Amino acid sequence: MIKGQFPVEKFQSLETPFYYYDINLLRETLEAVKKEVEGKKYVIHYALKANSNPRILKEISSYGFGADCVSGNEILRALDCGFPASKIAFAGVGKTDREIKIGLDNDIFCFNVESLPEMEAIERLASQKGKIAPIALRINPNVDAHTHKYITTGLEENKFGLNKSDLPKAIELIKKSNHLKLIGIHFHIGSQITDLSSFENLCVRAVELQNWFSKQGISFEIINVGGGLGINYHHPNHCPIADFESYFRLFTKYLKLKENQSLHFELGRSFVASCGSLIARTTYIKEGITKKFLIVDAGMTDLIRPALYQAFHHIENISSDKEYETYDIVGPICESSDVFGENILLNQSRRGDFIAIRSTGAYGETMASTYNCRELPKSYFSDSL
Ligand SMILES: *Cc1c(COP(=O)(O)O)cnc(C)c1O
């Protein structure tokens, strides 16, 4: 088995657990995306919720990408880290007045509207400020993303987005208002999507909806197809970069843009997942009746994905070259779901060995908590250790 490259010597003096980010890999990933979208009318808004570490954000904004935010504070963080307001999209089902005002005051690119009452709130606040809010309607395309049910978001009955039956009312409201400008339609069908045919179905639905709007005499400048491109969690060393080529080729093939139209994407995971690893120290090896438990000093408070949606992460002992043995790798938190992997082959491990939980750059650090009065994990970067 090939292992990831880690500066284990430099880790010796650091307190664990921490996130370690491979900046070179992040840059290679960003280059790969840039290469695919160059010369096309494609705009990428990086989804901050995947990883909002300022160092990572500054790297991403330096490539000229925009941002996709799901809270007022994410908008402020994006602005702080170099994303221009003119490239910030704002999604989320529960935007509060305070958050809407942050968007309006900063003249962000677009509000992705998820319900009629939200549209009314944006209209009211924009009118109070004498502004025109640019909006895109988030529509549930009823496309199954074939991913975990907690991260499927594009089905009809869902807390996210508008259904087709809401559209006549939405249009009426927009037409009546002097403070809303409909600039496009928006979709987001789910996350960690590896079956690209889901995106093909999304394209078909987007074209249908666009035609439906045309019949009402409505055209728009943008189509936003959201994010969701998955990565290969099983082979972080062989396949560290998502298949951006096939992904974008599919949209080029199935979504023909009209003149003056641009296609927007909101990729999160596929930008940052692979470049991050959660590094832990082995606290104990505990012999069970039939199992060996490797207890590490990282827990579900540092990385909740396995506990939250049975997510798989490749795990390596980066301190040992000994024979392989089978372990259950668990954290110290008082919850039975605090398990990173069961029956995992690791080089024979000892107390103090470093364990790398791979592909944790997305939805890792951003979801950390202080449950059990734990500290939030720190972060280190390959180019500044
Ligand atoms: C989470 C989210 C994204 C990013 O999804 P990924 O699977 O990380 O690419 C994009 N758009 C919206 C609206 C989201 O909620």
Short mmCIF file of C-alpha atoms and ligand atoms in Angstrom, two decimals:
data_model
loop_
_atom_site.label_atom_id
_atom_site.label_comp_id
_atom_site.label_asym_id
_atom_site.label_seq_id
_atom_site.Cartn_x
_atom_site.Cartn_y
_atom_site.Cartn_z
CA MET A 1 0.00 0.00 0.00
CA ILE A 2 1.30 3.43 -0.91
CA LYS A 3 1.16 5.99 1.85
CA GLY A 4 0.72 9.72 1.77
CA GLN A 5 3.77 11.92 2.16
CA PHE A 6 3.91 13.56 5.56
CA PRO A 7 6.71 15.44 7.34
CA VAL A 8 6.49 13.15 10.37
CA GLU A 9 9.70 14.57 11.88
CA LYS A 10 8.18 18.03 11.95
CA PHE A 11 4.99 16.68 13.51
CA GLN A 12 6.93 15.49 16.60
CA SER A 13 6.88 18.87 18.29
CA LEU A 14 3.20 19.58 17.54
CA GLU A 15 0.26 18.92 19.79
CA THR A 16 -2.30 16.57 18.29
CA PRO A 17 -4.91 16.39 16.91
CA PHE A 18 -4.53 18.89 14.09
CA TYR A 19 -5.47 19.35 10.47
CA TYR A 20 -2.58 19.27 8.05
CA TYR A 21 -3.13 20.85 4.65
CA ASP A 22 -1.04 20.05 1.59
CA ILE A 23 -0.90 23.43 -0.11
CA ASN A 24 0.75 22.03 -3.24
CA LEU A 25 -2.13 19.63 -3.76
CA LEU A 26 -4.65 22.42 -3.17
CA ARG A 27 -2.89 24.50 -5.83
CA GLU A 28 -2.79 21.59 -8.29
CA THR A 29 -6.52 21.13 -7.75
CA LEU A 30 -7.27 24.81 -8.29
CA GLU A 31 -5.07 24.81 -11.41
CA ALA A 32 -6.98 21.81 -12.75
CA VAL A 33 -10.31 23.63 -12.31
CA LYS A 34 -8.97 26.84 -13.78
CA LYS A 35 -7.74 24.98 -16.84
CA GLU A 36 -11.18 23.45 -17.42
CA VAL A 37 -13.16 26.67 -17.20
CA GLU A 38 -10.78 28.99 -19.01
CA GLY A 39 -12.30 30.51 -22.11
CA LYS A 40 -15.81 29.41 -21.11
CA LYS A 41 -18.56 31.48 -19.61
CA TYR A 42 -18.33 29.45 -16.43
CA VAL A 43 -18.07 31.10 -13.03
CA ILE A 44 -17.12 29.12 -9.94
CA HIS A 45 -18.25 30.10 -6.47
CA TYR A 46 -16.29 28.10 -3.93
CA ALA A 47 -18.66 26.86 -1.18
CA LEU A 48 -17.11 28.19 2.03
CA LYS A 49 -18.91 25.76 4.27
CA ALA A 50 -16.63 22.96 3.10
CA ASN A 51 -13.62 24.71 4.60
CA SER A 52 -13.47 28.30 5.75
CA ASN A 53 -9.94 28.35 7.14
CA PRO A 54 -8.63 31.81 6.19
CA ARG A 55 -5.36 30.44 4.81
CA ILE A 56 -7.26 28.09 2.48
CA LEU A 57 -9.72 30.83 1.50
CA LYS A 58 -6.95 33.27 0.57
CA GLU A 59 -5.39 30.62 -1.62
CA ILE A 60 -8.69 29.96 -3.41
CA SER A 61 -9.62 33.63 -3.84
CA SER A 62 -6.16 34.33 -5.30
CA TYR A 63 -7.16 32.18 -8.29
CA GLY A 64 -10.03 34.51 -9.05
CA PHE A 65 -12.82 32.19 -7.95
CA GLY A 66 -16.00 33.54 -6.36
CA ALA A 67 -17.67 32.39 -3.15
CA ASP A 68 -20.87 30.62 -2.19
CA CYS A 69 -21.96 31.48 1.34
CA VAL A 70 -24.69 30.06 3.54
CA SER A 71 -24.56 32.56 6.41
CA GLY A 72 -23.94 36.24 6.99
CA ASN A 73 -20.71 35.46 8.78
CA GLU A 74 -19.52 33.42 5.82
CA ILE A 75 -20.09 36.48 3.64
CA LEU A 76 -17.97 38.56 6.01
CA ARG A 77 -15.28 35.86 6.11
CA ALA A 78 -15.25 35.63 2.31
CA LEU A 79 -14.86 39.40 1.99
CA ASP A 80 -12.05 39.37 4.58
CA CYS A 81 -10.23 36.67 2.65
CA GLY A 82 -10.19 38.40 -0.70
CA PHE A 83 -13.37 37.28 -2.47
CA PRO A 84 -14.99 40.25 -4.23
CA ALA A 85 -18.62 40.97 -3.27
CA SER A 86 -19.47 40.88 -6.97
CA LYS A 87 -18.72 37.13 -6.95
CA ILE A 88 -20.52 36.15 -3.74
CA ALA A 89 -23.70 34.08 -3.95
CA PHE A 90 -25.77 33.68 -0.78
CA ALA A 91 -27.79 30.49 -0.26
CA GLY A 92 -29.55 28.99 2.75
CA VAL A 93 -33.12 28.30 3.82
CA GLY A 94 -33.11 30.45 6.95
CA LYS A 95 -31.50 33.77 6.09
CA THR A 96 -32.23 36.15 8.97
CA ASP A 97 -32.85 39.88 8.55
CA ARG A 98 -29.34 40.56 9.87
CA GLU A 99 -27.85 38.23 7.27
CA ILE A 100 -29.90 39.62 4.41
CA LYS A 101 -28.76 43.11 5.39
CA ILE A 102 -25.12 42.00 5.31
CA GLY A 103 -25.71 40.82 1.74
CA LEU A 104 -27.50 44.01 0.72
CA ASP A 105 -25.02 46.36 2.40
CA ASN A 106 -22.13 44.67 0.63
CA ASP A 107 -23.85 44.51 -2.76
CA ILE A 108 -23.25 40.80 -3.22
CA PHE A 109 -23.69 39.12 -6.58
CA CYS A 110 -26.87 37.21 -5.80
CA PHE A 111 -29.30 35.88 -3.21
CA ASN A 112 -30.31 32.32 -3.95
CA VAL A 113 -33.91 32.40 -2.75
CA GLU A 114 -35.27 29.22 -1.19
CA SER A 115 -38.85 30.13 -0.23
CA LEU A 116 -41.60 32.69 -0.83
CA PRO A 117 -41.48 34.15 2.69
CA GLU A 118 -37.74 34.63 2.26
CA MET A 119 -38.35 36.47 -0.99
CA GLU A 120 -40.78 38.76 0.81
CA ALA A 121 -38.20 39.45 3.52
CA ILE A 122 -35.51 40.32 0.97
CA GLU A 123 -37.94 42.56 -0.91
CA ARG A 124 -38.92 44.39 2.30
CA LEU A 125 -35.32 44.94 3.43
CA ALA A 126 -34.15 45.98 -0.04
CA SER A 127 -36.99 48.45 -0.28
CA GLN A 128 -36.08 49.91 3.15
CA LYS A 129 -32.55 50.45 1.89
CA GLY A 130 -33.66 51.72 -1.50
CA LYS A 131 -31.74 48.89 -3.17
CA ILE A 132 -32.44 46.31 -5.82
CA ALA A 133 -31.61 42.78 -4.66
CA PRO A 134 -30.35 40.44 -7.38
CA ILE A 135 -32.00 37.06 -6.86
CA ALA A 136 -31.89 33.58 -8.32
CA LEU A 137 -34.66 31.11 -7.60
CA ARG A 138 -33.45 27.90 -6.06
CA ILE A 139 -35.66 25.28 -7.61
CA ASN A 140 -35.90 21.64 -6.64
CA PRO A 141 -35.33 19.82 -9.91
CA ASN A 142 -36.50 16.52 -8.41
CA VAL A 143 -33.28 14.81 -9.44
CA ASP A 144 -32.00 11.98 -7.26
CA ALA A 145 -28.33 12.49 -6.52
CA HIS A 146 -27.82 8.84 -5.49
CA THR A 147 -25.89 9.82 -2.44
CA HIS A 148 -26.43 9.58 1.32
CA LYS A 149 -29.95 10.70 2.34
CA TYR A 150 -28.57 13.40 4.64
CA ILE A 151 -26.80 15.03 1.71
CA THR A 152 -29.50 14.62 -0.96
CA THR A 153 -31.12 18.00 -1.40
CA GLY A 154 -32.77 18.14 -4.81
CA LEU A 155 -35.88 16.03 -4.27
CA GLU A 156 -39.36 17.55 -4.38
CA GLU A 157 -40.33 17.54 -0.68
CA ASN A 158 -37.37 19.12 0.98
CA LYS A 159 -36.56 21.99 3.27
CA PHE A 160 -34.39 23.43 0.51
CA GLY A 161 -35.55 25.40 -2.48
CA LEU A 162 -38.82 26.18 -4.26
CA ASN A 163 -41.04 23.64 -5.93
CA LYS A 164 -42.39 24.17 -9.39
CA SER A 165 -45.82 24.88 -7.91
CA ASP A 166 -44.34 27.91 -6.06
CA LEU A 167 -43.08 29.50 -9.26
CA PRO A 168 -46.20 31.38 -10.46
CA LYS A 169 -46.44 33.14 -7.08
CA ALA A 170 -42.72 33.87 -7.10
CA ILE A 171 -42.94 35.42 -10.55
CA GLU A 172 -45.92 37.52 -9.53
CA LEU A 173 -44.02 38.88 -6.54
CA ILE A 174 -40.95 39.71 -8.61
CA LYS A 175 -43.02 41.46 -11.28
CA LYS A 176 -44.81 43.55 -8.66
CA SER A 177 -41.61 44.60 -6.92
CA ASN A 178 -39.21 47.42 -7.74
CA HIS A 179 -36.61 45.97 -5.41
CA LEU A 180 -36.06 42.47 -6.74
CA LYS A 181 -34.22 41.61 -9.92
CA LEU A 182 -34.47 38.04 -11.12
CA ILE A 183 -31.09 37.18 -12.59
CA GLY A 184 -31.28 33.42 -12.75
CA ILE A 185 -32.23 29.98 -11.55
CA HIS A 186 -30.29 27.91 -9.10
CA PHE A 187 -30.05 24.23 -8.23
CA HIS A 188 -28.10 22.12 -5.79
CA ILE A 189 -28.96 18.45 -5.80
CA GLY A 190 -26.64 17.08 -3.13
CA SER A 191 -23.10 16.32 -2.21
CA GLN A 192 -20.42 13.65 -2.78
CA ILE A 193 -22.00 12.78 -6.12
CA THR A 194 -19.87 10.33 -8.05
CA ASP A 195 -22.48 9.11 -10.50
CA LEU A 196 -22.19 11.88 -13.08
CA SER A 197 -25.48 10.89 -14.71
CA SER A 198 -27.21 12.78 -11.87
CA PHE A 199 -25.71 15.97 -13.28
CA GLU A 200 -26.85 14.98 -16.75
CA ASN A 201 -30.41 14.70 -15.41
CA LEU A 202 -29.98 18.07 -13.77
CA CYS A 203 -28.99 19.63 -17.11
CA VAL A 204 -32.10 18.19 -18.75
CA ARG A 205 -34.30 19.64 -15.99
CA ALA A 206 -32.53 23.01 -16.15
CA VAL A 207 -33.22 23.26 -19.88
CA GLU A 208 -36.88 22.29 -19.36
CA LEU A 209 -37.29 24.92 -16.68
CA GLN A 210 -35.57 27.54 -18.76
CA ASN A 211 -38.04 26.81 -21.56
CA TRP A 212 -40.92 27.06 -19.12
CA PHE A 213 -39.73 30.51 -18.02
CA SER A 214 -39.30 31.57 -21.65
CA LYS A 215 -42.97 30.78 -22.24
CA GLN A 216 -43.81 33.21 -19.43
CA GLY A 217 -41.69 35.80 -21.20
CA ILE A 218 -38.88 35.54 -18.67
CA SER A 219 -35.24 35.13 -19.53
CA PHE A 220 -32.20 35.35 -17.29
CA GLU A 221 -28.46 35.82 -17.35
CA ILE A 222 -27.35 32.98 -15.16
CA ILE A 223 -27.96 29.35 -14.53
CA ASN A 224 -26.39 28.10 -11.32
CA VAL A 225 -26.04 24.34 -11.08
CA GLY A 226 -24.70 24.28 -7.52
CA GLY A 227 -22.02 21.91 -6.33
CA GLY A 228 -21.82 18.30 -5.29
CA LEU A 229 -18.99 16.80 -7.31
CA GLY A 230 -17.60 13.91 -5.25
CA ILE A 231 -14.06 12.83 -4.62
CA ASN A 232 -12.43 9.43 -4.28
CA TYR A 233 -12.21 8.80 -0.54
CA HIS A 234 -10.84 5.29 -1.04
CA HIS A 235 -7.72 6.17 -2.99
CA PRO A 236 -6.36 9.49 -1.74
CA ASN A 237 -2.86 8.69 -3.02
CA HIS A 238 -3.82 7.45 -6.50
CA CYS A 239 -6.72 9.81 -7.22
CA PRO A 240 -6.20 13.02 -5.26
CA ILE A 241 -7.88 15.29 -7.80
CA ALA A 242 -11.55 14.98 -8.78
CA ASP A 243 -12.42 14.32 -12.40
CA PHE A 244 -13.11 17.95 -13.27
CA GLU A 245 -12.63 17.28 -16.96
CA SER A 246 -15.57 14.84 -17.24
CA TYR A 247 -17.67 16.99 -14.93
CA PHE A 248 -17.36 20.21 -16.93
CA ARG A 249 -17.50 18.37 -20.27
CA LEU A 250 -20.89 17.05 -19.28
CA PHE A 251 -22.28 20.55 -18.73
CA THR A 252 -20.75 21.77 -21.96
CA LYS A 253 -22.49 18.93 -23.75
CA TYR A 254 -25.92 19.01 -22.10
CA LEU A 255 -26.44 22.64 -21.14
CA LYS A 256 -26.25 24.94 -24.13
CA LEU A 257 -26.08 28.51 -22.93
CA LYS A 258 -27.85 31.34 -24.66
CA GLU A 259 -26.05 34.46 -25.72
CA ASN A 260 -25.27 36.63 -22.64
CA GLN A 261 -25.78 33.69 -20.31
CA SER A 262 -23.20 32.34 -17.92
CA LEU A 263 -23.14 29.04 -16.08
CA HIS A 264 -22.32 29.13 -12.38
CA PHE A 265 -21.03 26.35 -10.16
CA GLU A 266 -20.70 26.11 -6.40
CA LEU A 267 -18.05 23.51 -5.73
CA GLY A 268 -16.94 22.90 -2.17
CA ARG A 269 -15.78 19.41 -1.35
CA SER A 270 -13.97 18.73 -4.61
CA PHE A 271 -11.78 21.81 -4.07
CA VAL A 272 -10.52 21.06 -0.60
CA ALA A 273 -11.28 17.52 0.60
CA SER A 274 -8.13 15.80 -0.62
CA CYS A 275 -5.60 18.35 0.55
CA GLY A 276 -6.49 17.93 4.22
CA SER A 277 -5.64 15.18 6.71
CA LEU A 278 -6.54 14.94 10.35
CA ILE A 279 -3.40 13.95 12.25
CA ALA A 280 -3.83 12.21 15.59
CA ARG A 281 -1.56 10.40 18.03
CA THR A 282 -2.29 6.90 19.22
CA THR A 283 -3.20 7.09 22.88
CA TYR A 284 -3.75 3.39 23.61
CA ILE A 285 -4.00 0.04 21.91
CA LYS A 286 -6.69 -1.88 23.71
CA GLU A 287 -7.11 -5.61 23.21
CA GLY A 288 -10.79 -6.51 23.07
CA ILE A 289 -12.18 -10.03 22.97
CA THR A 290 -11.96 -10.44 19.21
CA LYS A 291 -10.90 -6.95 18.18
CA LYS A 292 -8.02 -4.57 18.71
CA PHE A 293 -9.03 -1.00 19.39
CA LEU A 294 -6.68 1.75 18.44
CA ILE A 295 -7.70 4.75 20.52
CA VAL A 296 -6.55 8.06 19.07
CA ASP A 297 -6.59 11.55 20.54
CA ALA A 298 -8.83 12.89 17.75
CA GLY A 299 -12.55 12.35 18.06
CA MET A 300 -15.86 13.04 16.40
CA THR A 301 -15.52 16.58 17.76
CA ASP A 302 -12.66 17.09 15.30
CA LEU A 303 -14.16 15.11 12.43
CA ILE A 304 -17.84 14.25 12.62
CA ARG A 305 -18.40 12.83 9.14
CA PRO A 306 -18.02 9.13 10.04
CA ALA A 307 -20.42 9.52 12.99
CA LEU A 308 -22.86 11.75 11.13
CA TYR A 309 -23.21 9.89 7.86
CA GLN A 310 -21.13 6.77 8.02
CA ALA A 311 -18.54 8.45 5.86
CA PHE A 312 -15.46 6.48 4.89
CA HIS A 313 -11.99 7.94 5.30
CA HIS A 314 -8.78 6.17 4.38
CA ILE A 315 -6.60 5.85 7.49
CA GLU A 316 -2.83 5.27 7.71
CA ASN A 317 -0.28 4.84 10.46
CA ILE A 318 2.42 7.20 9.20
CA SER A 319 4.92 6.29 11.95
CA SER A 320 5.13 2.55 11.33
CA ASP A 321 6.35 0.20 8.58
CA LYS A 322 5.62 -3.00 10.46
CA GLU A 323 3.33 -5.84 9.36
CA TYR A 324 -0.31 -5.05 8.82
CA GLU A 325 -2.83 -5.71 11.55
CA THR A 326 -6.55 -5.09 11.84
CA TYR A 327 -7.85 -2.39 14.15
CA ASP A 328 -11.01 -0.53 15.02
CA ILE A 329 -9.94 3.09 15.16
CA VAL A 330 -11.89 5.05 17.73
CA GLY A 331 -11.83 8.41 19.45
CA PRO A 332 -12.05 9.34 23.13
CA ILE A 333 -15.52 10.94 23.07
CA CYS A 334 -18.30 9.49 25.20
CA GLU A 335 -20.46 8.40 22.26
CA SER A 336 -20.56 4.95 20.69
CA SER A 337 -20.58 6.52 17.26
CA ASP A 338 -17.14 8.03 17.87
CA VAL A 339 -15.53 5.55 15.47
CA PHE A 340 -13.32 6.49 12.51
CA GLY A 341 -13.11 3.03 10.99
CA GLU A 342 -13.79 -0.62 11.74
CA ASN A 343 -11.58 -3.53 10.74
CA ILE A 344 -8.95 -1.27 9.23
CA LEU A 345 -5.58 -2.59 8.10
CA LEU A 346 -2.81 -0.54 9.63
CA ASN A 347 0.87 -1.13 10.10
CA GLN A 348 1.29 -2.58 13.57
CA SER A 349 0.82 0.35 15.87
CA ARG A 350 2.16 1.54 19.18
CA ARG A 351 1.30 4.23 21.66
CA GLY A 352 2.46 7.61 20.30
CA ASP A 353 2.30 6.65 16.59
CA PHE A 354 0.87 9.28 14.26
CA ILE A 355 -2.36 8.32 12.51
CA ALA A 356 -3.44 10.22 9.38
CA ILE A 357 -7.16 10.29 8.59
CA ARG A 358 -7.13 11.25 4.95
CA SER A 359 -9.29 13.41 2.68
CA THR A 360 -10.62 15.46 5.56
CA GLY A 361 -10.12 18.92 4.08
CA ALA A 362 -13.87 19.31 3.45
CA TYR A 363 -16.51 19.31 6.19
CA GLY A 364 -13.81 18.45 8.73
CA GLU A 365 -12.41 21.50 10.47
CA THR A 366 -15.56 23.52 9.70
CA MET A 367 -17.75 21.04 11.58
CA ALA A 368 -15.54 20.72 14.65
CA SER A 369 -17.08 21.30 18.07
CA THR A 370 -15.93 21.64 21.67
CA TYR A 371 -18.14 18.85 23.02
CA ASN A 372 -16.59 17.30 26.16
CA CYS A 373 -14.81 20.66 26.73
CA ARG A 374 -12.31 19.77 24.06
CA GLU A 375 -10.17 22.31 22.23
CA LEU A 376 -10.88 22.96 18.57
CA PRO A 377 -8.26 21.30 16.38
CA LYS A 378 -5.42 23.51 15.12
CA SER A 379 -4.34 23.67 11.51
CA TYR A 380 -0.90 23.54 9.86
CA PHE A 381 0.13 24.01 6.26
CA SER A 382 2.73 22.11 4.26
CA ASP A 383 4.54 25.27 3.18
CA SER A 384 4.86 26.88 6.59
CA LEU A 385 5.71 24.11 9.06
C1 LIG B 1 -23.05 22.70 0.35
C2 LIG B 1 -23.44 23.44 -0.85
C3 LIG B 1 -22.59 23.46 -1.96
C4 LIG B 1 -21.29 22.72 -2.02
O1 LIG B 1 -21.46 21.34 -2.09
P1 LIG B 1 -20.21 20.36 -2.32
O2 LIG B 1 -20.81 19.02 -2.30
O3 LIG B 1 -19.27 20.59 -1.20
O4 LIG B 1 -19.61 20.69 -3.64
C5 LIG B 1 -23.00 24.21 -3.04
N1 LIG B 1 -24.17 24.89 -3.05
C6 LIG B 1 -25.00 24.90 -1.99
C7 LIG B 1 -26.25 25.66 -2.06
C8 LIG B 1 -24.66 24.17 -0.86
O5 LIG B 1 -25.51 24.15 0.17
#
